[in-house]
């Protein structure tokens, strides 16, 4: 779950005059910007410090980014086809009942300290994940249905599922493997020293973590495959994005993702484009407005459909996100085959909305300018997480448009933790959020009626056909049949409009021209294949 | 005097317990805890009984299943042995995390305070001596303008114009040391650190002159109109001697009150300045701990600043007696 994108940027300061007299002469001598930096070093941007670099425990995107260079999994995702390909395992077999996944490990793979990687590491990693003493509840839940990981021989392991599940291969193959010979020393895994000294089998090895400042990786010369051209990756931790952007322009960062306003207004100059390439791609994410169907006002699908017609998404996309985003109609990643592209988006249509509201019994009978039904005014609260400027502006636009339609909307702001609490206790009328999902996400957690009480189905979506589709989908191993099922599910969700689906936001990335072969795959960039194009 | 100090030290204990108890209760009763926050943001919460069990397991691991008073007593017991526990965020001892952040904040605040005092107090004295003169008016206007400028804006302007290289390239764009400085000698390191601290220190100081100089000025004015100043003048003492010895020394008493805020002030960091200049100091540490509900870190910082505040107040009270013999402490309690 994510706060909605923060499409807002730095104030343009250049028009303000500023007088500089201070200490100029004295410090002229000291300043030099980046000194003695090798051509094969990549300076990347990290907007916050990771919690820990133990992939079994860590939970944030920053540690995931860094660990992706250090640790590996049995299988990897192909960045173009989004399918599975061998990584630490060279091949795999699935039993006919889809309960047993057998992986044949590559032989001779070394941890970056020279110790060989074997089946024992896989078994150990699973044991640590499942250990009640490991503080990783967020990761354990993914492995609930795996009962055992069994070592068959030094290079073969079996994962045993308690029930069949179409994402089984992905989950088993995606489990991070940590080195048994380092972690299995009796120390508490949550405070283990190697949580800050990671060691993996991947193309890079960890060299330094200066708290609050930077994390440095160097190429793992023991890596089995083709070694990347970039010898060293330095992640700079910079809390303030506008300062990071200044660093980028000064040449102290080579690679960062920027905000829409920066993309549109601050990265277009000739000078900038001489030094940087801009790349844009879509990851599975979407923003939405969720209507709590437990509330009498939103229990009627016609009302929810009317709400979607009252929100001018085209204008919001233009005004708040500079047109950077794709409108979506459903819950699946729109590049995946499950996404139902036959559905056309709901257009802004106040007249149509009024007709729907009228059908649902809402009309202004007492002439106070607000709709009412059975003597109750149409009024609700829009709950947002304070600090989200996108939600704030969206709320203001919605409030105005709803007012015109005779609907009274209040905006309530809560700190993130409190906001989440409100969501969990289902104590809201409407909220805006965005989901950041997997490429192959199981819709069950979001939409199945069993998840209404405590899961992520906080809007209370319930539909018998949808439930049965999701249950069948989980056990359907035929790609084409599952696709048909999920596309049907998208249709049902669209009809019910538990959400007003908004936008999939692109990743907006700027890369220094010092690097060549920067290919945009469907799932993004891969620094391992970049080349050094020469000095600036 | 001894008895008084002992009494006061004895009173510190219940006050400290009170403060930490209230803090602990607030932290425990605020919605959200580390585990569930992490779960919710990670999109992993499932509703099966097994996942509930996992969640409870993790809460038990950190004693969050126990009632708040048991949790508080546990914390207090450890605190008495100077064990602050381990941070939930990165599993490091809290003392280590504070140990990383504290020297940075301390250095920054010491320099800032020194500059603020050295500049504001003479300014205040000068303004009071030349009350209502052009200097008095211009300086107070200038100081209030500085006081009103928002920190984040000035900080970004400073970086933009002095560091970004688009206008001038005099200072680094944040951080506290250069990447290349590891292993350098003391003097290059100190020079490098000083170079990094210039802009943060400017940002932290410019707004603080107004308060202290106006405060000094007001106290001085009160003293200057006293009869003993007239006496001093009529004795034929030189004007500088009248101002510095007779007037300024007596105007120091109210300044002592500020001492009480000095100690805890040294420890506190500014979240805005730290985040803009990428300084891993106490402000960011505390702020992030609060957002993430990292209870051991919050409690440790809170307890230390409570202790320092109480200490500061005690020192201020004792200094009153030192500076002004008319104040008798024994009767004060």
Coordinates of C-alpha atoms in Angstrom, one line a residue, chain B:
Chain B
X1 CA 23.0 24.7 50.0
X2 CA 24.1 21.0 50.1
X3 CA 20.8 20.0 51.6
X4 CA 19.1 22.0 48.8
X5 CA 21.0 20.2 46.1
X6 CA 20.3 16.8 47.6
X7 CA 16.6 17.6 47.9
X8 CA 16.4 18.7 44.3
X9 CA 18.3 15.7 43.1
X10 CA 15.9 13.5 45.0
X11 CA 13.0 15.2 43.5
X12 CA 14.4 14.5 40.0
X13 CA 13.5 10.8 40.3
X14 CA 9.7 11.1 40.6
X15 CA 9.7 13.8 38.0
X16 CA 11.6 11.7 35.5
X17 CA 9.4 8.7 36.2
X18 CA 6.4 10.8 35.6
X19 CA 7.6 12.2 32.3
X20 CA 8.7 8.8 31.0
X21 CA 5.6 7.1 32.1
X22 CA 3.4 9.6 30.3
X23 CA 5.6 9.4 27.2
X24 CA 5.4 5.6 27.3
X25 CA 1.6 5.6 27.6
X26 CA 1.3 8.1 24.7
X27 CA 3.5 6.0 22.5
X28 CA 1.7 2.8 23.4
X29 CA -1.8 4.2 22.9
X30 CA -1.1 6.0 19.7
X31 CA -2.6 4.0 16.8
X32 CA -0.3 1.7 15.0
X33 CA 2.7 -0.3 16.1
X34 CA 5.9 -1.2 14.2
X35 CA 4.8 -4.6 13.2
X36 CA 1.4 -3.7 11.9
X37 CA 2.6 -0.6 10.2
X38 CA 5.2 -2.7 8.3
X39 CA 2.6 -5.2 7.4
X40 CA 0.1 -2.7 6.1
X41 CA 2.6 -1.0 4.0
X42 CA 3.9 -4.3 2.7
X43 CA 0.7 -5.6 1.4
X44 CA 1.1 -8.9 3.1
X45 CA -1.7 -9.0 5.6
X46 CA -4.0 -11.9 5.2
X47 CA -6.9 -12.8 7.3
X48 CA -6.3 -16.4 8.0
X49 CA -5.9 -17.6 11.6
X50 CA -2.3 -18.5 10.8
X51 CA -1.4 -15.0 9.8
X52 CA -3.0 -13.6 12.9
X53 CA -0.8 -16.0 14.8
X54 CA 2.3 -14.7 13.0
X55 CA 1.4 -11.2 13.9
X56 CA 0.9 -12.0 17.5
X57 CA 4.1 -14.0 17.6
X58 CA 6.0 -10.9 16.4
X59 CA 4.3 -8.7 19.0
X60 CA 5.2 -11.1 21.7
X61 CA 8.8 -11.0 20.5
X62 CA 8.8 -7.3 21.4
X63 CA 6.6 -7.5 24.5
X64 CA 3.8 -5.7 22.9
X65 CA 1.3 -8.3 24.0
X66 CA 1.8 -7.3 27.6
X67 CA -0.2 -4.5 29.2
X68 CA 1.4 -1.1 29.1
X69 CA 2.4 -0.9 32.7
X70 CA 4.3 -4.2 32.5
X71 CA 6.0 -2.8 29.3
X72 CA 6.8 0.4 31.1
X73 CA 8.3 -1.4 34.1
X74 CA 10.4 -3.5 31.8
X75 CA 11.7 -0.4 30.1
X76 CA 12.3 1.4 33.4
X77 CA 14.2 -1.6 34.8
X78 CA 16.5 -1.7 31.8
X79 CA 16.8 2.1 31.7
X80 CA 18.1 2.1 35.3
X81 CA 21.0 -0.2 34.2
X82 CA 21.5 2.2 31.2
X83 CA 20.2 -0.4 28.8
X84 CA 18.1 1.4 26.2
X85 CA 17.2 -1.7 24.3
X86 CA 17.5 -2.3 20.5
X87 CA 15.9 -0.3 17.8
X88 CA 13.1 -2.0 16.0
X89 CA 14.1 -0.4 12.7
X90 CA 17.6 -1.8 12.2
X91 CA 18.1 -4.1 15.2
X92 CA 21.0 -2.1 16.5
X93 CA 21.3 -1.0 20.1
X94 CA 19.6 2.3 20.7
X95 CA 22.7 3.6 22.4
X96 CA 24.7 3.0 19.2
X97 CA 22.2 4.8 17.1
X98 CA 22.1 7.8 19.4
X99 CA 25.9 7.6 19.6
X100 CA 26.0 8.0 15.8
X101 CA 23.7 10.9 15.7
X102 CA 24.5 12.8 18.9
X103 CA 28.1 14.1 18.2
X104 CA 26.9 15.5 14.9
X105 CA 23.9 17.4 16.4
X106 CA 26.1 18.4 19.4
X107 CA 28.7 19.9 17.2
X108 CA 26.2 21.7 15.0
X109 CA 24.3 23.1 18.0
X110 CA 27.4 24.2 19.9
X111 CA 28.7 26.2 17.0
X112 CA 25.2 27.6 16.4
X113 CA 24.7 28.7 20.0
X114 CA 28.2 30.1 20.2
X115 CA 27.6 32.3 17.1
X116 CA 24.1 33.3 18.3
X117 CA 25.3 34.4 21.7
X118 CA 28.5 36.1 20.5
X119 CA 26.5 38.2 18.0
X120 CA 23.2 38.7 19.7
X121 CA 24.3 39.8 23.2
X122 CA 26.6 42.7 22.0
X123 CA 23.9 43.7 19.5
X124 CA 21.4 43.8 22.3
X125 CA 23.7 45.8 24.5
X126 CA 24.5 48.3 21.8
X127 CA 20.8 48.6 20.9
X128 CA 19.9 49.4 24.5
X129 CA 22.7 51.9 25.0
X130 CA 21.6 53.7 21.8
X131 CA 17.9 53.2 22.4
X132 CA 15.6 54.5 19.7
X133 CA 18.6 55.5 17.6
X134 CA 18.8 54.7 13.9
X135 CA 21.0 51.7 14.7
X136 CA 18.5 50.4 17.2
X137 CA 15.7 50.6 14.7
X138 CA 17.6 49.3 11.7
X139 CA 19.1 46.4 13.6
X140 CA 15.8 45.3 15.1
X141 CA 14.1 45.5 11.7
X142 CA 16.8 43.5 10.1
X143 CA 16.8 40.9 12.8
X144 CA 13.0 40.5 12.6
X145 CA 13.2 40.1 8.9
X146 CA 15.7 37.3 9.3
X147 CA 13.5 35.8 12.0
X148 CA 10.5 35.7 9.7
X149 CA 12.3 34.0 6.8
X150 CA 11.2 30.3 6.6
X151 CA 14.1 27.9 7.2
X152 CA 13.4 25.4 4.4
X153 CA 13.2 28.2 1.9
X154 CA 16.4 29.9 2.9
X155 CA 18.1 26.5 3.1
X156 CA 17.1 25.6 -0.5
X157 CA 18.1 29.1 -1.7
X158 CA 21.5 28.7 -0.1
X159 CA 22.0 25.4 -1.7
X160 CA 20.7 26.5 -5.1
X161 CA 22.9 29.6 -5.2
X162 CA 26.0 28.7 -3.3
X163 CA 26.3 24.9 -3.9
X164 CA 24.5 23.7 -7.0
X165 CA 27.2 24.9 -9.4
X166 CA 24.6 26.7 -11.5
X167 CA 25.5 30.0 -9.9
X168 CA 28.3 29.4 -7.5
X169 CA 30.0 26.2 -6.3
X170 CA 31.3 27.1 -2.9
X171 CA 29.9 24.5 -0.6
X172 CA 28.9 20.8 -0.8
X173 CA 25.2 19.9 -1.4
X174 CA 24.8 18.4 2.0
X175 CA 26.2 15.6 4.0
X176 CA 28.8 16.0 6.8
X177 CA 31.9 14.7 5.2
X178 CA 33.1 14.1 1.7
X179 CA 33.1 10.5 0.4
X180 CA 36.8 10.7 -0.4
X181 CA 37.8 11.7 3.1
X182 CA 38.0 8.3 4.7
X183 CA 41.4 7.8 6.3
X184 CA 42.4 11.4 6.0
X185 CA 44.3 13.0 8.9
X186 CA 42.6 15.1 11.6
X187 CA 43.1 18.5 10.1
X188 CA 41.9 17.7 6.6
X189 CA 38.9 15.9 8.2
X190 CA 38.1 18.8 10.5
X191 CA 38.4 21.2 7.6
X192 CA 36.1 19.1 5.5
X193 CA 33.6 18.9 8.3
X194 CA 33.7 22.6 8.8
X195 CA 33.2 23.2 5.1
X196 CA 30.1 21.0 5.2
X197 CA 28.7 22.7 8.3
X198 CA 28.8 26.3 7.0
X199 CA 25.4 26.3 5.3
X200 CA 23.6 24.3 8.0
X201 CA 25.0 26.7 10.6
X202 CA 23.9 29.7 8.7
X203 CA 20.4 28.3 8.4
X204 CA 20.2 27.5 12.0
X205 CA 21.5 30.8 13.3
X206 CA 20.0 33.6 11.2
X207 CA 16.6 33.3 12.8
X208 CA 17.8 33.2 16.4
X209 CA 19.5 36.5 16.6
X210 CA 16.3 38.4 17.0
X211 CA 15.1 36.7 20.2
X212 CA 18.3 36.8 22.2
X213 CA 19.3 40.4 21.2
X214 CA 15.8 41.7 22.0
X215 CA 15.9 39.9 25.3
X216 CA 19.3 41.3 26.2
X217 CA 18.1 44.8 25.2
X218 CA 15.0 44.6 27.3
X219 CA 16.9 43.4 30.4
X220 CA 19.6 46.1 29.9
X221 CA 17.0 48.8 29.6
X222 CA 15.5 47.8 32.8
X223 CA 18.8 48.0 34.6
X224 CA 20.0 51.1 32.9
X225 CA 17.2 53.1 34.5
X226 CA 18.1 51.9 38.0
X227 CA 19.4 54.5 40.5
X228 CA 22.7 52.6 41.0
X229 CA 23.6 53.2 37.4
X230 CA 23.0 56.9 37.9
X231 CA 25.2 56.6 41.0
X232 CA 27.9 54.9 39.0
X233 CA 27.8 57.6 36.4
X234 CA 27.9 60.3 39.0
X235 CA 30.9 58.7 40.6
X236 CA 32.7 59.6 37.4
X237 CA 33.1 56.0 36.0
X238 CA 33.8 55.7 32.4
X239 CA 30.8 54.9 30.2
X240 CA 32.1 51.5 29.0
X241 CA 32.7 50.6 32.7
X242 CA 29.2 51.6 33.7
X243 CA 27.7 49.6 30.8
X244 CA 29.7 46.5 31.0
X245 CA 30.3 46.1 34.7
X246 CA 27.4 47.8 36.4
X247 CA 24.7 47.4 34.0
X248 CA 25.4 44.3 31.9
X249 CA 26.3 42.1 34.9
X250 CA 23.1 42.8 36.5
X251 CA 21.1 42.2 33.4
X252 CA 22.5 38.7 33.3
X253 CA 20.1 37.3 35.8
X254 CA 17.1 36.9 33.4
X255 CA 19.5 35.4 30.9
X256 CA 20.2 32.5 33.3
X257 CA 16.6 31.4 32.8
X258 CA 17.7 30.6 29.2
X259 CA 20.4 28.3 30.6
X260 CA 17.6 25.9 31.5
X261 CA 16.8 25.4 27.9
X262 CA 20.4 25.3 26.8
X263 CA 21.2 21.7 27.8
X264 CA 18.2 20.0 26.2
X265 CA 18.5 22.4 23.3
X266 CA 22.0 21.1 22.5
X267 CA 20.6 17.6 22.0
X268 CA 17.6 18.4 19.8
X269 CA 18.0 18.6 16.1
X270 CA 16.0 20.4 13.5
X271 CA 14.2 17.9 11.2
X272 CA 14.0 20.5 8.4
X273 CA 17.6 21.5 8.4
X274 CA 18.8 17.9 8.8
X275 CA 16.7 16.6 6.0
X276 CA 17.6 19.3 3.6
X277 CA 21.3 19.1 4.3
X278 CA 21.3 15.3 4.6
X279 CA 22.6 15.4 8.1
X280 CA 22.0 12.1 10.1
X281 CA 21.4 13.9 13.4
X282 CA 19.1 13.6 16.4
X283 CA 16.2 15.4 14.7
X284 CA 15.8 12.9 11.9
X285 CA 16.4 10.0 14.3
X286 CA 13.6 11.1 16.6
X287 CA 11.3 12.0 13.8
X288 CA 11.6 8.7 12.0
X289 CA 11.3 6.8 15.2
X290 CA 8.0 8.5 16.0
X291 CA 6.6 7.9 12.6
X292 CA 7.7 4.2 12.7
X293 CA 6.6 3.7 16.3
X294 CA 10.1 2.6 17.2
X295 CA 9.4 2.6 20.9
X296 CA 12.9 2.0 22.3
X297 CA 14.3 4.9 20.3
X298 CA 11.5 7.3 21.2
X299 CA 11.8 6.4 24.9
X300 CA 15.6 6.8 25.0
X301 CA 15.6 10.2 23.3
X302 CA 12.7 11.3 25.5
X303 CA 14.3 10.2 28.7
X304 CA 17.6 11.8 27.9
X305 CA 16.1 15.1 27.0
X306 CA 13.9 15.0 30.1
X307 CA 17.0 14.4 32.2
X308 CA 18.8 17.2 30.5
X309 CA 15.9 19.6 30.9
X310 CA 15.6 18.8 34.6
X311 CA 19.4 19.2 34.9
X312 CA 19.3 22.5 33.1
X313 CA 16.6 23.9 35.4
X314 CA 18.6 22.8 38.4
X315 CA 21.7 24.4 37.2
X316 CA 19.8 27.6 36.4
X317 CA 18.4 27.7 39.9
X318 CA 21.8 27.2 41.4
X319 CA 23.3 29.9 39.2
X320 CA 20.7 32.4 40.4
X321 CA 22.1 32.0 43.9
X322 CA 25.6 32.4 42.6
X323 CA 24.9 35.5 40.6
X324 CA 22.5 37.2 43.1
X325 CA 23.2 36.6 46.7
X326 CA 19.8 38.0 47.6
X327 CA 18.2 34.8 46.3
X328 CA 18.0 32.2 49.1
X329 CA 17.5 28.7 47.8
X330 CA 16.7 27.0 51.0
X331 CA 13.3 28.7 51.3
X332 CA 12.5 28.1 47.7
X333 CA 11.2 24.5 47.9

